[in-house]
GROMACS .gro file of C-alpha atoms in nm:
model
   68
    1UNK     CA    1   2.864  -2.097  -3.349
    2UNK     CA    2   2.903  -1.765  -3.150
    3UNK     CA    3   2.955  -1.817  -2.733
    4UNK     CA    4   2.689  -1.642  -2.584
    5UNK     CA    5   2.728  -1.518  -2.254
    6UNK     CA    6   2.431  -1.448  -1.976
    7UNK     CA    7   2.346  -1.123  -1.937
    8UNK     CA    8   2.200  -1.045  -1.551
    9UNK     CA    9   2.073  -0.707  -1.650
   10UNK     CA   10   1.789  -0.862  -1.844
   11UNK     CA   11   1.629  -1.028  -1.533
   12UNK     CA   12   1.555  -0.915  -1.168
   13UNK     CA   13   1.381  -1.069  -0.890
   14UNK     CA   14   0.987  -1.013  -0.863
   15UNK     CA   15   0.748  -1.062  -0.620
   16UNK     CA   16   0.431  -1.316  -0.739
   17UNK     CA   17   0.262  -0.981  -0.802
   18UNK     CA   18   0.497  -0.831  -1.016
   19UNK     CA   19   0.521  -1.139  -1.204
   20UNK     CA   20   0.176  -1.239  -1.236
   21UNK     CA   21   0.157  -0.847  -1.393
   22UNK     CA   22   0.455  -0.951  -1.614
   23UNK     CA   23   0.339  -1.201  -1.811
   24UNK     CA   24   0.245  -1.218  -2.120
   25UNK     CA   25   0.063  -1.539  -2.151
   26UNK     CA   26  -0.212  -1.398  -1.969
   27UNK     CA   27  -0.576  -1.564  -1.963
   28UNK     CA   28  -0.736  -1.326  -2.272
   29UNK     CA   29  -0.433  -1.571  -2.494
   30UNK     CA   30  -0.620  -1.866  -2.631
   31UNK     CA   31  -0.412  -2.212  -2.520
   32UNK     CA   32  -0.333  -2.246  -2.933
   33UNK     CA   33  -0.201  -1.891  -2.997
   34UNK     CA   34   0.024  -1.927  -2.681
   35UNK     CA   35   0.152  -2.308  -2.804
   36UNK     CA   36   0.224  -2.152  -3.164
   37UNK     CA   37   0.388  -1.843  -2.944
   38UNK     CA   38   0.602  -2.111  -2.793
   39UNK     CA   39   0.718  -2.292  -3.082
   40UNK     CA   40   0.797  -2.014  -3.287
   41UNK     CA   41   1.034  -1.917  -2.993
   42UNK     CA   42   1.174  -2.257  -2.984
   43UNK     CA   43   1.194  -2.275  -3.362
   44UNK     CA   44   1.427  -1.963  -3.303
   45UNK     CA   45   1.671  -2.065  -3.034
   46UNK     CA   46   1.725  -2.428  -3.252
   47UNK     CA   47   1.777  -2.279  -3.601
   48UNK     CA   48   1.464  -2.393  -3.792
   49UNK     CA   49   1.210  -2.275  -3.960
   50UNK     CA   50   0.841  -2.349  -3.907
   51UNK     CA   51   0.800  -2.473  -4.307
   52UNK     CA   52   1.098  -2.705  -4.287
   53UNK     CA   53   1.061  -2.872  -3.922
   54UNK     CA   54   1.376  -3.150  -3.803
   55UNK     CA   55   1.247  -3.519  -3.823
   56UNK     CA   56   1.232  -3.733  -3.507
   57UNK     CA   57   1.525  -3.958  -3.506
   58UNK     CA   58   1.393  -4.249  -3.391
   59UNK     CA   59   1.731  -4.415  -3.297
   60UNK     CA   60   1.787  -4.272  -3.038
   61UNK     CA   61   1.515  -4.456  -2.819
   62UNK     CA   62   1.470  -4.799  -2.772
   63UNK     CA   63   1.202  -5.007  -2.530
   64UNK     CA   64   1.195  -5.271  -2.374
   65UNK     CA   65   0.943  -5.509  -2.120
   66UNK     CA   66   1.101  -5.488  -1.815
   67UNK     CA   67   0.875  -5.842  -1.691
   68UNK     CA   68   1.036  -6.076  -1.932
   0.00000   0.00000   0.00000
């Protein structure tokens, strides 16, 4: 895998104005178009694709009572 390294001139600071002008997940974006939006993005930055999606490994978690 390739080291990626930050690049600062992609950012600045903004006021809450400039922001709030900035984004793109404005109020006319219905809440599903903006939560397919977002997994598409995150489907990107992990290396999947959205037909073949990475199963839950379930070992990884365990619970427990904590009153016994």
């Amino acid at each position: 895998m390739a080291d990626y390294k930050f690049d600062r001139s992609a950012f600045r600071m903004m006021s809450f104005k400039e922001a709030d002008a900035a984004n793109v997940y404005n109020k006319n974006i219905s809440y599903p178009e903006r939560l397919r939006q977002a997994y598409y993005l995150i489907s990107q930055a992990y290396g999947f694709s959205m037909a073949d999606q990475p199963k839950l490994d379930r070992s990884y978690h365990s619970s427990r009572k904590l009153n016994n």
